[in-house]
Coordinates of C-alpha atoms in Angstrom, one line a residue:
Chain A
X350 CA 0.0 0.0 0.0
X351 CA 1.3 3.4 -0.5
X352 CA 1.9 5.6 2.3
X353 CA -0.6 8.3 0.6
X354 CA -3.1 5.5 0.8
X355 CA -1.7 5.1 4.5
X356 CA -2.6 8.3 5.6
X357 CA -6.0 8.4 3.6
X358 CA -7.4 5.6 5.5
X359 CA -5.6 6.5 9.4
X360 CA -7.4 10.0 8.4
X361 CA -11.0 7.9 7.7
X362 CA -11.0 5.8 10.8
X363 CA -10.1 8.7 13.2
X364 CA -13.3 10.6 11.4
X365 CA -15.4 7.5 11.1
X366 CA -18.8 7.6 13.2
X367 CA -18.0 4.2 14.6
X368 CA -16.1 4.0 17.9
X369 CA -12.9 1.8 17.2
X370 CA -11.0 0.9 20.3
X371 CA -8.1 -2.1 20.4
X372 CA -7.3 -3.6 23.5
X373 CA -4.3 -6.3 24.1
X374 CA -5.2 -9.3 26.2
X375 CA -4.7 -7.3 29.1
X376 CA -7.8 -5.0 27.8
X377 CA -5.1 -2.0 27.9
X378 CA -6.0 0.3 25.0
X379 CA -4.0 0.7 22.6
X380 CA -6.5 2.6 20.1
X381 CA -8.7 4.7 20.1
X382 CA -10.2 7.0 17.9
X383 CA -11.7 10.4 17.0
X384 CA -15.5 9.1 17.8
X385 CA -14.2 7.9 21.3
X386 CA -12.4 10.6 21.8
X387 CA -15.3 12.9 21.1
X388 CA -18.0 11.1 23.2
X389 CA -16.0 10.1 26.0
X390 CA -13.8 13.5 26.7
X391 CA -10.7 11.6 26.9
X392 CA -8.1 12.0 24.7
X393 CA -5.8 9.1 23.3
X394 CA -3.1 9.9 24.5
X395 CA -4.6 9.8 28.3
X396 CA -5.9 6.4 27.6
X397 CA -3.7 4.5 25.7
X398 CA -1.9 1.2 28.1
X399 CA -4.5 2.3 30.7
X400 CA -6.9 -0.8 31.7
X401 CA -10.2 0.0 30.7
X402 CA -12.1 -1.4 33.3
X403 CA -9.9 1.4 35.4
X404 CA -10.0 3.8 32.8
X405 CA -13.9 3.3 33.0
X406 CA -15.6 2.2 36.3
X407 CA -18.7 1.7 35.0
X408 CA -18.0 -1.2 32.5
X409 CA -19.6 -4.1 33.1
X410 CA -16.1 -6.5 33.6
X411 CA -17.6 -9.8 34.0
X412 CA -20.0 -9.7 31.1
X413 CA -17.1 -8.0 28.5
X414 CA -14.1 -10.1 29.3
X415 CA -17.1 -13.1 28.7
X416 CA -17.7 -11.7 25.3
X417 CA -13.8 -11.2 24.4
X418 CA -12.9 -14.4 26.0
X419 CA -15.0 -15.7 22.9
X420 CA -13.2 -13.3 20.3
X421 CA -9.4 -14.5 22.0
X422 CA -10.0 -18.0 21.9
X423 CA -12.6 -18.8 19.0
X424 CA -10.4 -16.2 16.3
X425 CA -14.6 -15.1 16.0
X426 CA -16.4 -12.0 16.0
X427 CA -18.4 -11.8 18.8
X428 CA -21.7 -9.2 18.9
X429 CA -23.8 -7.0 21.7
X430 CA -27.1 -5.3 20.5
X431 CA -28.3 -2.6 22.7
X432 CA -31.6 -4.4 23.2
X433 CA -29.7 -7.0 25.3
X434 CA -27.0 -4.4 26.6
X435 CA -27.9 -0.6 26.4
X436 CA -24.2 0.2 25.8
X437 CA -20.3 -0.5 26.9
X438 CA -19.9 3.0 27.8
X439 CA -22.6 5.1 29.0
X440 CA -22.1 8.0 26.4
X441 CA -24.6 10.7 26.3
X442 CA -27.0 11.2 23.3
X443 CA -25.0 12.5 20.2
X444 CA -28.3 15.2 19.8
X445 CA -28.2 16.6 23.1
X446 CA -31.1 19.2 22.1
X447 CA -33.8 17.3 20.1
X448 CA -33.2 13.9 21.1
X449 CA -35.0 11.9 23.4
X450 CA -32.8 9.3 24.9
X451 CA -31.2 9.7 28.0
X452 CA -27.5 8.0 26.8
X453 CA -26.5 6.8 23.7
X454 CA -27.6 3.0 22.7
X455 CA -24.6 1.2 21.2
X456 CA -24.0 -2.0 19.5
X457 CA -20.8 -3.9 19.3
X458 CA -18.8 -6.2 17.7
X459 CA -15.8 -7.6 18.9
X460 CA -13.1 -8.7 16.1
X461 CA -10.0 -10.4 16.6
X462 CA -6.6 -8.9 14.9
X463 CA -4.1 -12.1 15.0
X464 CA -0.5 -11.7 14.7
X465 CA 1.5 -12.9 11.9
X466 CA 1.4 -16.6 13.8
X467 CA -2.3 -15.9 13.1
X468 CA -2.6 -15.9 17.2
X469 CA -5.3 -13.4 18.6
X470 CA -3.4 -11.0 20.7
X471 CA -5.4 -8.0 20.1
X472 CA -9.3 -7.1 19.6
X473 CA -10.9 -4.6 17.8
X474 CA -14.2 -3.2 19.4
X475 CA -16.6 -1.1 17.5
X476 CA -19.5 0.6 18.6
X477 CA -22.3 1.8 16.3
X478 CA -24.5 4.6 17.6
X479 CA -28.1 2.8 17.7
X480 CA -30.0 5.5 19.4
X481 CA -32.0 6.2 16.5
X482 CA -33.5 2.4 16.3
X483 CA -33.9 2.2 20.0
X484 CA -36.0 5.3 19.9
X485 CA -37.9 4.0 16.8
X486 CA -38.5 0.2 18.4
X487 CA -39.4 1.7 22.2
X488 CA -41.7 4.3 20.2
X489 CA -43.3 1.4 18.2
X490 CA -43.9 -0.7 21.6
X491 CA -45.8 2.1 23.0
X492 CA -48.5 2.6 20.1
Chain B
X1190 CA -46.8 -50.0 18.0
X1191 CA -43.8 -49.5 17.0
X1192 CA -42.3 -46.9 14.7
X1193 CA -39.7 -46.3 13.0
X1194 CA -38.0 -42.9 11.1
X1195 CA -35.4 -44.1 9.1
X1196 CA -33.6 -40.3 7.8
X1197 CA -30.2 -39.6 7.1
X1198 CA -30.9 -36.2 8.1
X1199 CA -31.5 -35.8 11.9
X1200 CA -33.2 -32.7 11.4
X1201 CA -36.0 -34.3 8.8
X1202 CA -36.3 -36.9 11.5
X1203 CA -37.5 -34.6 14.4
X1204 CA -39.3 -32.6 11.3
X1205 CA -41.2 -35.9 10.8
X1206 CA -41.5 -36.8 14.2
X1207 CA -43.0 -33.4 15.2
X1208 CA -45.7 -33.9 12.6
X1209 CA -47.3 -37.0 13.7
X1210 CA -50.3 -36.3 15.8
X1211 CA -49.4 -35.8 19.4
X1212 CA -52.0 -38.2 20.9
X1213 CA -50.9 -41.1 18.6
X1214 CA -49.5 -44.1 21.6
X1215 CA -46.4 -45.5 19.4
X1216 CA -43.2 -45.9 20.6
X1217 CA -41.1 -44.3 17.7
X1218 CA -37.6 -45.1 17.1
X1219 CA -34.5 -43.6 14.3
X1220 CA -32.4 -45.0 12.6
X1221 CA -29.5 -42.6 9.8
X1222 CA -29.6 -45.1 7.1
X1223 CA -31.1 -48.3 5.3
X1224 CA -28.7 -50.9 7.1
X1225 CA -29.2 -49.0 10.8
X1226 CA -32.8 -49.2 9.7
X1227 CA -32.9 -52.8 8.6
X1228 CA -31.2 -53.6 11.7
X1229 CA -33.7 -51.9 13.9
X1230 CA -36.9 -53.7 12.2
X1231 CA -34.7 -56.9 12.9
X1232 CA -35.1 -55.5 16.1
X1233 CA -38.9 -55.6 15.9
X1234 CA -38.9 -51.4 16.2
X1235 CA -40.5 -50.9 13.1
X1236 CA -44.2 -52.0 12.8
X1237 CA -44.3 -49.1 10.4
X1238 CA -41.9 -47.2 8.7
X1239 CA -41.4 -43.6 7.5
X1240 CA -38.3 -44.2 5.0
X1241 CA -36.2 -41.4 3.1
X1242 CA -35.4 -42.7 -0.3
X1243 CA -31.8 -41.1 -0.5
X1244 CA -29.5 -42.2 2.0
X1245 CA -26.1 -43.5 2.5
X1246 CA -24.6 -47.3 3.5
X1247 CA -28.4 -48.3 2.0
X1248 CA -31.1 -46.1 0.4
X1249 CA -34.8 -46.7 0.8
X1250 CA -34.8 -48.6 -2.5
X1251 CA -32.2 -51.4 -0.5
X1252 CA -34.7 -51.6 2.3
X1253 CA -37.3 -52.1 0.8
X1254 CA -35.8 -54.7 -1.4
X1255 CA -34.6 -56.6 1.4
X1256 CA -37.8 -56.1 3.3
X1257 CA -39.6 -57.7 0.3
X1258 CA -36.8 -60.6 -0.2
X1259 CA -36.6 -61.5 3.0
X1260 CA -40.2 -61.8 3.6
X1261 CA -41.0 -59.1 5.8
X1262 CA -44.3 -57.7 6.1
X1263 CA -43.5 -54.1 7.5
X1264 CA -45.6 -51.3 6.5
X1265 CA -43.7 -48.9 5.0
X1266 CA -44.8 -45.2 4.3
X1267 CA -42.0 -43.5 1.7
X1268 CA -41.4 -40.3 2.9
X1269 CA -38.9 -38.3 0.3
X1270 CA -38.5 -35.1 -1.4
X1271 CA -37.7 -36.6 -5.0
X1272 CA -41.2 -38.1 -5.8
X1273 CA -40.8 -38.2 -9.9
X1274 CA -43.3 -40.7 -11.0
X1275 CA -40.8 -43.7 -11.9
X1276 CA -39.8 -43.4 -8.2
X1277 CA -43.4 -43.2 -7.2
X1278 CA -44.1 -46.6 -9.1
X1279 CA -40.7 -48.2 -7.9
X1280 CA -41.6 -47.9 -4.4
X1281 CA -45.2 -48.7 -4.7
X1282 CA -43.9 -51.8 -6.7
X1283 CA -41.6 -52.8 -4.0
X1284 CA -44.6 -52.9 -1.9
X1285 CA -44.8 -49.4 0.0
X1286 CA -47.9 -48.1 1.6
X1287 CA -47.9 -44.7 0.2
X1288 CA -45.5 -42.3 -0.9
X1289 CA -45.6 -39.0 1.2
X1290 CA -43.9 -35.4 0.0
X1291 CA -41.0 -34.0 1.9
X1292 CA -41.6 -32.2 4.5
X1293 CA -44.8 -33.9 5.8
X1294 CA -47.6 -31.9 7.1
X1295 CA -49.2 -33.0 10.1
X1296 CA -52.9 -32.6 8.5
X1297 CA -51.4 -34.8 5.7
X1298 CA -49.5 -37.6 7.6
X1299 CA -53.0 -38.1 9.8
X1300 CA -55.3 -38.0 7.2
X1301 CA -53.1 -40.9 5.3
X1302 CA -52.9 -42.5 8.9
X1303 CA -56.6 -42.5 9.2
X1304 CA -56.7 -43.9 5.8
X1305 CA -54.6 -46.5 6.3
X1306 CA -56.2 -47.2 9.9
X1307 CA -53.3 -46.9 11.9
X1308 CA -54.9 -43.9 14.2
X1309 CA -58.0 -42.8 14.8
X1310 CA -58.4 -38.5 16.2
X1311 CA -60.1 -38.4 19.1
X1312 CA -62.9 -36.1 19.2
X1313 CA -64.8 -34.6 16.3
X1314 CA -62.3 -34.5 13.0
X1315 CA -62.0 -30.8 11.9
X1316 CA -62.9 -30.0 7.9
X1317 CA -59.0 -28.9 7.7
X1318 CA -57.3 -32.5 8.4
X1319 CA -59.3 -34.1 5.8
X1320 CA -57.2 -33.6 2.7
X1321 CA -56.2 -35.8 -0.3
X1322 CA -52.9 -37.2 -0.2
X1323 CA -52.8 -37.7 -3.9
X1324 CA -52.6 -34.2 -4.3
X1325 CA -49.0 -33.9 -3.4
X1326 CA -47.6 -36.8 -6.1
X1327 CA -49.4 -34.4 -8.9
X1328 CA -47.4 -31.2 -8.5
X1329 CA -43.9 -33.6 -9.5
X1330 CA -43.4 -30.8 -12.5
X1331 CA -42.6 -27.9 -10.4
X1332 CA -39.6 -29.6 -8.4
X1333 CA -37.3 -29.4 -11.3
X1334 CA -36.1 -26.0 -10.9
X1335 CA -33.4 -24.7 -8.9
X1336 CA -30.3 -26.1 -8.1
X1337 CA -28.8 -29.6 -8.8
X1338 CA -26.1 -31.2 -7.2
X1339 CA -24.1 -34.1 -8.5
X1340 CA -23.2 -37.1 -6.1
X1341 CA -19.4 -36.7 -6.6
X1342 CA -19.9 -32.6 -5.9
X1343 CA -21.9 -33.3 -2.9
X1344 CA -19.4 -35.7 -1.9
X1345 CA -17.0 -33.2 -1.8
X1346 CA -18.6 -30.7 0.4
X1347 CA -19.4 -33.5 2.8
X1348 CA -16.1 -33.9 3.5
X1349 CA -15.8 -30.3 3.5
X1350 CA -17.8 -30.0 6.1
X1351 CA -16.4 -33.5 7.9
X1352 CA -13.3 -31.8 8.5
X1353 CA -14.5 -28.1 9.2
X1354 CA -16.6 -30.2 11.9
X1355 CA -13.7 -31.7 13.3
X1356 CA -11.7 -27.8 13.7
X1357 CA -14.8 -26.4 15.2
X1358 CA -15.2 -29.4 17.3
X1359 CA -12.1 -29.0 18.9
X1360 CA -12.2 -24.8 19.1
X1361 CA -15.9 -25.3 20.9
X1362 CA -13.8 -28.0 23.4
X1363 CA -11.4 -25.1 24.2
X1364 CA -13.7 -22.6 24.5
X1365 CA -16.3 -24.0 26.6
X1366 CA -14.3 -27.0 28.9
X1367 CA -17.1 -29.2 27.7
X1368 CA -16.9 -32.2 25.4
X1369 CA -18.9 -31.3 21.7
X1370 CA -20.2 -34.7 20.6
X1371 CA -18.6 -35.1 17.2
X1372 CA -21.2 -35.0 14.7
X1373 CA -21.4 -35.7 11.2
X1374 CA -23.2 -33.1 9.4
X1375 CA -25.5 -34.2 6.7
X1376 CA -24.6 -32.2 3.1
X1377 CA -28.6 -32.0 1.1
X1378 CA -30.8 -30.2 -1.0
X1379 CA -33.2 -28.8 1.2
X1380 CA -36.6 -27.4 0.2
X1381 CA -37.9 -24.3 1.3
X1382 CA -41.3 -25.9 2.8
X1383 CA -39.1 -27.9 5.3
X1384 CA -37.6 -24.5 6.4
X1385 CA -41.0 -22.8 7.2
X1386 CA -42.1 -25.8 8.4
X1387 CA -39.1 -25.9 11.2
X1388 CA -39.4 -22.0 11.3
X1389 CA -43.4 -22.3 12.4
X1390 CA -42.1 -24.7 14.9
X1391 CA -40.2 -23.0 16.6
X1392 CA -42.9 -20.2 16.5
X1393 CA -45.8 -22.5 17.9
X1394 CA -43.2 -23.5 20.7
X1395 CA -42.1 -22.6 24.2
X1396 CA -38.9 -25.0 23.3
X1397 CA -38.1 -24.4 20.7
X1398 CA -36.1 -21.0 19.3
X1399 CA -34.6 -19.8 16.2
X1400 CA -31.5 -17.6 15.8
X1401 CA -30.2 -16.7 12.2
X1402 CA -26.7 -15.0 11.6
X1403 CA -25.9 -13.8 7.8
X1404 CA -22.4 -14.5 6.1
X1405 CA -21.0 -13.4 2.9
X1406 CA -17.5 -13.5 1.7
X1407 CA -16.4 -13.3 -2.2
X1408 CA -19.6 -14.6 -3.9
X1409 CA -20.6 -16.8 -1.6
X1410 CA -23.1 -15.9 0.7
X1411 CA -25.6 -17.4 3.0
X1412 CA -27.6 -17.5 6.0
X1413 CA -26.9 -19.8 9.2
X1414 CA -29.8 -21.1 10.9
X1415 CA -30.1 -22.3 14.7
X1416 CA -32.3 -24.0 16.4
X1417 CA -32.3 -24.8 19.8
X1418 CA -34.7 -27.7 21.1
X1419 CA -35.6 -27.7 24.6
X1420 CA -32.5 -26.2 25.8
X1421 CA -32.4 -25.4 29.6
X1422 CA -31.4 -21.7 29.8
X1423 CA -29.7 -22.9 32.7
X1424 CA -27.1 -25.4 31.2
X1425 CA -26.9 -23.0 28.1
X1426 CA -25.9 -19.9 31.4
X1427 CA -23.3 -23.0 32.7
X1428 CA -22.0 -23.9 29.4
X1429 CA -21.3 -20.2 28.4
X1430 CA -20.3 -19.0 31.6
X1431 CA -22.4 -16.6 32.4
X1432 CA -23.0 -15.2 35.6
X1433 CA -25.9 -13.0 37.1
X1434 CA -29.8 -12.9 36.7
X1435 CA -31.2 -14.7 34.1
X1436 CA -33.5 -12.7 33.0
X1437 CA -35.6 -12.4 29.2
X1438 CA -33.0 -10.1 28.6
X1439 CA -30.2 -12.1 29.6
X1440 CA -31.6 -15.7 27.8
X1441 CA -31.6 -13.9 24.4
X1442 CA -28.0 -13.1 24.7
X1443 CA -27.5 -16.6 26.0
X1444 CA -29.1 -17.9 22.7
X1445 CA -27.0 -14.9 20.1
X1446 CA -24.0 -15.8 22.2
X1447 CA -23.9 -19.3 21.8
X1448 CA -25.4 -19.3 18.1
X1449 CA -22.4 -16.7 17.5
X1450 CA -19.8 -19.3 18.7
X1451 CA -21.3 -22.3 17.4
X1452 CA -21.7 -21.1 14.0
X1453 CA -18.3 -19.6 13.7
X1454 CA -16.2 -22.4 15.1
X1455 CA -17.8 -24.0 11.8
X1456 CA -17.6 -21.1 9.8
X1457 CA -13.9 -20.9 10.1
X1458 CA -12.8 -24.2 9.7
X1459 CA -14.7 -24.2 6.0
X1460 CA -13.5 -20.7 5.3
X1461 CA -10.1 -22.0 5.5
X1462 CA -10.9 -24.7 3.3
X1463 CA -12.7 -22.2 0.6
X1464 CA -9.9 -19.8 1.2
X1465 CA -12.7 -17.2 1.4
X1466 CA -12.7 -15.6 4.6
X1467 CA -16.5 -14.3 5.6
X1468 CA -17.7 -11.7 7.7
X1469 CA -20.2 -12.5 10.2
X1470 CA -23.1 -10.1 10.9
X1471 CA -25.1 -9.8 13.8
X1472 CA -26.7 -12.6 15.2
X1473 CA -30.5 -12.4 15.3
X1474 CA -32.8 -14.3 17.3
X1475 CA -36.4 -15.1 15.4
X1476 CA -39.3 -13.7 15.7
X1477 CA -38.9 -11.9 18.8
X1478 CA -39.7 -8.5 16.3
X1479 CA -42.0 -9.6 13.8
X1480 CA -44.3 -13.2 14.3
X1481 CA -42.1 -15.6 12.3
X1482 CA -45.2 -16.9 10.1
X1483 CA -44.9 -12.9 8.9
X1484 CA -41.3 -13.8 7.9
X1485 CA -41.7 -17.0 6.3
X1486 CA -44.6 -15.5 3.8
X1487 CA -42.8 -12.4 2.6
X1488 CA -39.8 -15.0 1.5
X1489 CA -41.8 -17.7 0.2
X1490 CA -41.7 -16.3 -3.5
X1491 CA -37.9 -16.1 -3.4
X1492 CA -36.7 -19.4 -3.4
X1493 CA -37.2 -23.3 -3.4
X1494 CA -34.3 -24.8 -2.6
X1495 CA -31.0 -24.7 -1.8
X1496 CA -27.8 -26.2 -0.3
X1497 CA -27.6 -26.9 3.2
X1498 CA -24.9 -27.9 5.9
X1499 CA -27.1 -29.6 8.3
X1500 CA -25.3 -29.9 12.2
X1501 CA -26.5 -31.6 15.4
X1502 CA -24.7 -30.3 18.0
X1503 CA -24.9 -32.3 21.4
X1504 CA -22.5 -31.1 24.3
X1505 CA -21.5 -34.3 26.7
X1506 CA -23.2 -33.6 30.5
X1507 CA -25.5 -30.4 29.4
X1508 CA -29.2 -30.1 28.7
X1509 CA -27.8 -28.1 25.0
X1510 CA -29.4 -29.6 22.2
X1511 CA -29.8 -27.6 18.3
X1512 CA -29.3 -28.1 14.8
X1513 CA -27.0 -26.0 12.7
X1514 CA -28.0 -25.2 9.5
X1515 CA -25.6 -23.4 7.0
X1516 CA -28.1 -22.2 3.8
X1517 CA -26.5 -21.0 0.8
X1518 CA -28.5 -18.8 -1.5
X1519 CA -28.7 -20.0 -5.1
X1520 CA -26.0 -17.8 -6.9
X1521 CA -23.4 -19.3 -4.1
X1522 CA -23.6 -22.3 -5.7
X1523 CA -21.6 -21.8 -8.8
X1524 CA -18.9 -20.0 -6.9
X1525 CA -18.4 -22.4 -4.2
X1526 CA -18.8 -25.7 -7.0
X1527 CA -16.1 -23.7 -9.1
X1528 CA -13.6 -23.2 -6.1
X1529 CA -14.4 -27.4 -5.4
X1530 CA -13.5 -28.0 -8.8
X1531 CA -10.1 -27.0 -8.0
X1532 CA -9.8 -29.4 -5.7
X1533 CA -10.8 -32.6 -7.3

């Protein structure tokens, strides 16, 4: 790849709308992008090799390391719809004026990045904004 | 009375056995193929029989030979999806009862049962179960369509599959500290009626759910399809570990967790195979949005048949029981018999 290419797509995925975070099998992060910089109000460079059940209290440990357990030792994606989990990160709503939910809903999938062993030694966690589908489905439920 | 379902494909056999009626007092037995079959009527299991015609070790033509030279007096109802009219006469040559289409309906297996007086309905028959069976060998014309599949091709992605079965096996070991019970998926040519059939199953049923998860990689793409029969949420919370409440909430996660796993410990192995990696997309459990019947009519139109990978996972000391089935849509086919090609 060129490095022109290079820097075209490291400029995409630091604007993307999609949360990309990778953690090594320690969960220390060790990316994290524009869209979680934005939302959560910490910069990379403050988070990066911190643990991010430290970093972040309010992660549900038990029910993550579960999920990336499966992503680590299955070299499989792994999934979380906000319906089952509201979100990884309790960000707030991206439309703080109009819109109606309290926090932002997320979905997640979990991929693994393998070495060039093809072993798993990091995951790539992305999280998609669903607020506008939860609104819709919890609107539809109550009519 | 005893009765028989002699299937090579373990999920036609709880298809069939789902459809007979519920009050019916038989003992019903399985058997995979003609010779496990012939050895359970030797047995005296199989006071009637539902055979499939296309099996391996011994098709339904073998049994039914050997039923015939050996004297036997079984009743045999043919139960198959290929009912062309010279396999129609064969089997009725050879002595069957009657020759049913693949999948069975329940209002069409008891009406033939009735006929043949093997059960009677107790309580006042409704207008609906009274149906002609002869209906279904008259629409033979409209099966030819879609996709064929050579023996020696078929062949080829059941071993295929064998050996993704046997990677995934061992990944799932790893994973969950429990023994997967090795088994051998079935490679067929499913019809779309036997889906909706399973799918309105698991709709009608407490027991019974449905999760489906999408894959596509260069040109081949497909749909895997998992159904979980009377698994105890609890084993399914043991086998995954997975702690806290088990709520509603909680058991659907259980069930796009483990349908996740499951179907990508396959997925891999035969990706590697291919050498077509596919992505995965989210895992979806059925009907829990829209009544499933709602999802089986808008896709009736689209197809007939198609390839299927047909898995039934069993995991040694849990209550964890489903059948894995991988679908590939029509246009896959070419793609994936042209990449098998190279490999002959």
């Amino acid at each position: 790849m060129e490095i022109r290419e290079f820097h075209w797509l490291m400029n995409i995925v630091q604007n993307l709308d999609v949360g990309l975070v990778v953690l090594d099998k320690e969960y220390k992060v060790q990316v994290w992008n524009g869209f979680m910089e934005s939302h959560s109000g910490r910069l990379a460079g403050e988070v990066r090799d911190g643990v991010l059940f430290e970093l972040f209290p309010g992660v549900d440990r038990a029910w993550f390391e579960r999920k990336a357990n499966m992503v680590f030792k299955l070299n499989n994606r792994a999934f979380s719809t906000w319906e089952q989990k509201p979100y990884l990160l309790r960000f707030s709503n991206y439309r703080p004026i109009t819109g109606s939910a309290p926090h932002m809903f997320q979905n997640l999938t979990l991929v693994p990045l393998a070495d060039f062993g093809g072993q798993v030694t990091h995951i790539a966690v992305m999280i998609y904004d669903a607020t506008d589908e939860a609104m819709l489905m919890s609107g539809q439920r109550q009519t | 009375m005893n009765v028989l379902i002699c299937d090579d494909s373990g999920f036609a056999r709880k298809q069939l056995a789902r459809a007979l009626p519920a009050d019916w007092d038989v003992t019903l037995h399985y058997a995979a193929n003609g010779l496990e079959g012939i050895e359970q009527v030797l047995m005296g299991h199989g006071d009637l029989i539902f055979l499939d015609l296309t099996m391996p070790e011994m098709d339904g033509y073998g049994v039914l030979e050997t039923l015939q030279r050996e004297g036997l007096r079984n009743k045999v109802f043919v139960v198959s999806g290929d009912i062309q009219p010279e396999a129609y006469q064969r089997v009725m040559g050879l002595g069957a009862l009657d020759f049913i289409k693949k999948p069975a309906a329940p209002e069409t297996l008891s009406a033939l049962l009735k006929q043949h007086e093997l059960w009677q309905a107790k309580g006042a028959a409704t207008a609906h179960d009274i149906r002609s069976t002869g209906q279904s060998v008259s629409d033979v014309g409209s099966l030819d369509t879609g996709i064929k599949i050579s023996p020696e091709v078929r062949d080829v992605y059941q071993e295929l599959a064998n050996v993704s079965m046997g990677q995934a096996a061992d990944l799932l070991a790893r994973l969950l500290n429990a023994f997967v019970v090795l088994p051998i998926p079935n490679v067929n040519v499913l019809e779309v009626s036997e889906l909706h059939m399973a799918l309105s199953a698991a709709a009608d049923s407490d027991t019974l759910s449905a999760v489906c998860q999408g894959f596509i990689g260069a040109g081949i793409a497909g749909e895997a399809l998992i159904l979980f029969h009377d698994s105890s949420f609890k084993d399914l919370a043991r086998l995954m570990n997975h702690q806290g409440v088990l709520d509603r909430n909680a058991e659907l996660e259980l069930l796009m967790d483990t349908a996740n796993v499951l179907i990508g410990a396959f997925l891999r192995g035969y990706a590697s195979q291919l050498d077509t990696p596919f992505s995965q997309g989210h895992p979806v459990v059925l009907g829990q949005h829209r009544p499933i019947n709602e999802l089986i009519n808008t896709n009736k139109s689209r197809w007939r048949r198609t390839l299927a990978i047909e898995i039934n996972y069993r995991v040694q000391d849990y209550a964890v029981q489903c059948d894995l089935l991988l679908l590939f849509t029509e246009d896959s086919i070419a793609t994936m018999n042209n990449k098998i090609m190279h490999m002959l």
